[in-house]
Amino acid sequence: MTGRRDIEFNAEGVTLRGWFYAATDNPGPTVVMAHGFSAVKEMYLDAFAEVFAAAGLNALVFDNRNYGASDGEPRCETDPWQQVRDYRHAITYAGTLPEVDANRVGVWGSSYSGGHVLVLGAIDRRIKAVVSQVPLASGSANIGELVRADLRAGFRAMFDADRAARFAGEPPAMVPVVAEDPMAPSALPTADSWAWFTETAAKRAPSWRNEVTLRTVEMLGEYEPISYVARISPTPLLMLVAREDHLTPAHLALDAYAQAKEPKKLVLLPGGHFDAYVDGFEQASAPARDWFLEHL
């Protein structure tokens, strides 16, 4: 039966939950989707999924473990490699659904999960098309752009203290995702991050929480999707890069795109990191839809 339904699936002991948009009653092409850093599915993933479904593409949308409707502890912790594995669990689950042709599965990701799909395209050959929107290309380079050099030693001391406290049985330390003052401690220290997360949570996603574990930031700095990009081929890759992106800086994403082999396509989006979800939604969603239609 076509339409959206709630789903849940077992990701090796943790239940992940989301939505399945059935575009057809017969086995058809399917896009697997999860959100970026700390975000939950209500933060415009439904809008992208609706565009895909209207074009005849099933869409499987899920909340990352430790966030939103999905289970997992500690809450508000992002382990990028666990999230990559959970995409793979979601692909496996999708293959059990009657509407899904398991040989026609693509992955879509944005921001942090835009980095995940670069890794996935390289390591999981079940995936037949990749769309990476405003991706994190290099955690270390990204932190180097966002955190002043003279402040990084302080972060390292905080990471080490948190590690010692956790070893002693303390709960993990937490840090805000965003702060109104970009100079205050936060995981995403940009003014547009504060505006988008707070406005979007108020309008669409009351379950979103403005905190992540400090260890989340440490793992971000260790994550290097760019090192996988050259291995995505021959799986087709579409990368959508925002010209004015300074959260996951455009030049880092373009460096990653340059390392990808054919078949590949680059679309430059107007505006900054978050415009793809709102003012630039049509410019972002239409090329993604068309890429999946062409390759799935």
PDB file of C-alpha atoms in Angstrom, residues 9 15-19 33-35 39-42 45 61-71 86 207:
ATOM      1  CA  PHE A   9      14.126  -2.522  12.810  1.00  0.00           C
ATOM      2  CA  THR A  15      15.887  -0.697  17.771  1.00  0.00           C
ATOM      3  CA  LEU A  16      15.978   2.086  15.185  1.00  0.00           C
ATOM      4  CA  ARG A  17      12.740   3.789  14.139  1.00  0.00           C
ATOM      5  CA  GLY A  18      11.603   5.915  11.261  1.00  0.00           C
ATOM      6  CA  TRP A  19       9.284   6.112   8.267  1.00  0.00           C
ATOM      7  CA  MET A  33      18.202   8.247   4.371  1.00  0.00           C
ATOM      8  CA  ALA A  34      19.356   9.472   7.779  1.00  0.00           C
ATOM      9  CA  HIS A  35      20.164  12.946   9.086  1.00  0.00           C
ATOM     10  CA  ALA A  39      19.509  16.196  13.844  1.00  0.00           C
ATOM     11  CA  VAL A  40      16.284  14.178  13.860  1.00  0.00           C
ATOM     12  CA  LYS A  41      14.191  13.056  10.915  1.00  0.00           C
ATOM     13  CA  GLU A  42      11.523  15.737  11.378  1.00  0.00           C
ATOM     14  CA  LEU A  45      13.945  14.681   5.855  1.00  0.00           C
ATOM     15  CA  VAL A  61      14.035   7.431   6.644  1.00  0.00           C
ATOM     16  CA  PHE A  62      15.335   6.613  10.114  1.00  0.00           C
ATOM     17  CA  ASP A  63      16.589   8.409  13.209  1.00  0.00           C
ATOM     18  CA  ASN A  64      20.198   7.711  14.067  1.00  0.00           C
ATOM     19  CA  ARG A  65      20.715   5.608  17.186  1.00  0.00           C
ATOM     20  CA  ASN A  66      20.782   7.668  20.408  1.00  0.00           C
ATOM     21  CA  TYR A  67      18.557  10.323  18.806  1.00  0.00           C
ATOM     22  CA  GLY A  68      14.881  11.030  18.219  1.00  0.00           C
ATOM     23  CA  ALA A  69      12.591   8.020  18.072  1.00  0.00           C
ATOM     24  CA  SER A  70      15.417   5.483  17.938  1.00  0.00           C
ATOM     25  CA  ASP A  71      16.795   3.654  20.958  1.00  0.00           C
ATOM     26  CA  ASP A  86      23.326   1.456  10.984  1.00  0.00           C
ATOM     27  CA  SER A 207      12.304  16.058  20.268  1.00  0.00           C
TER      28      SER A 207
END
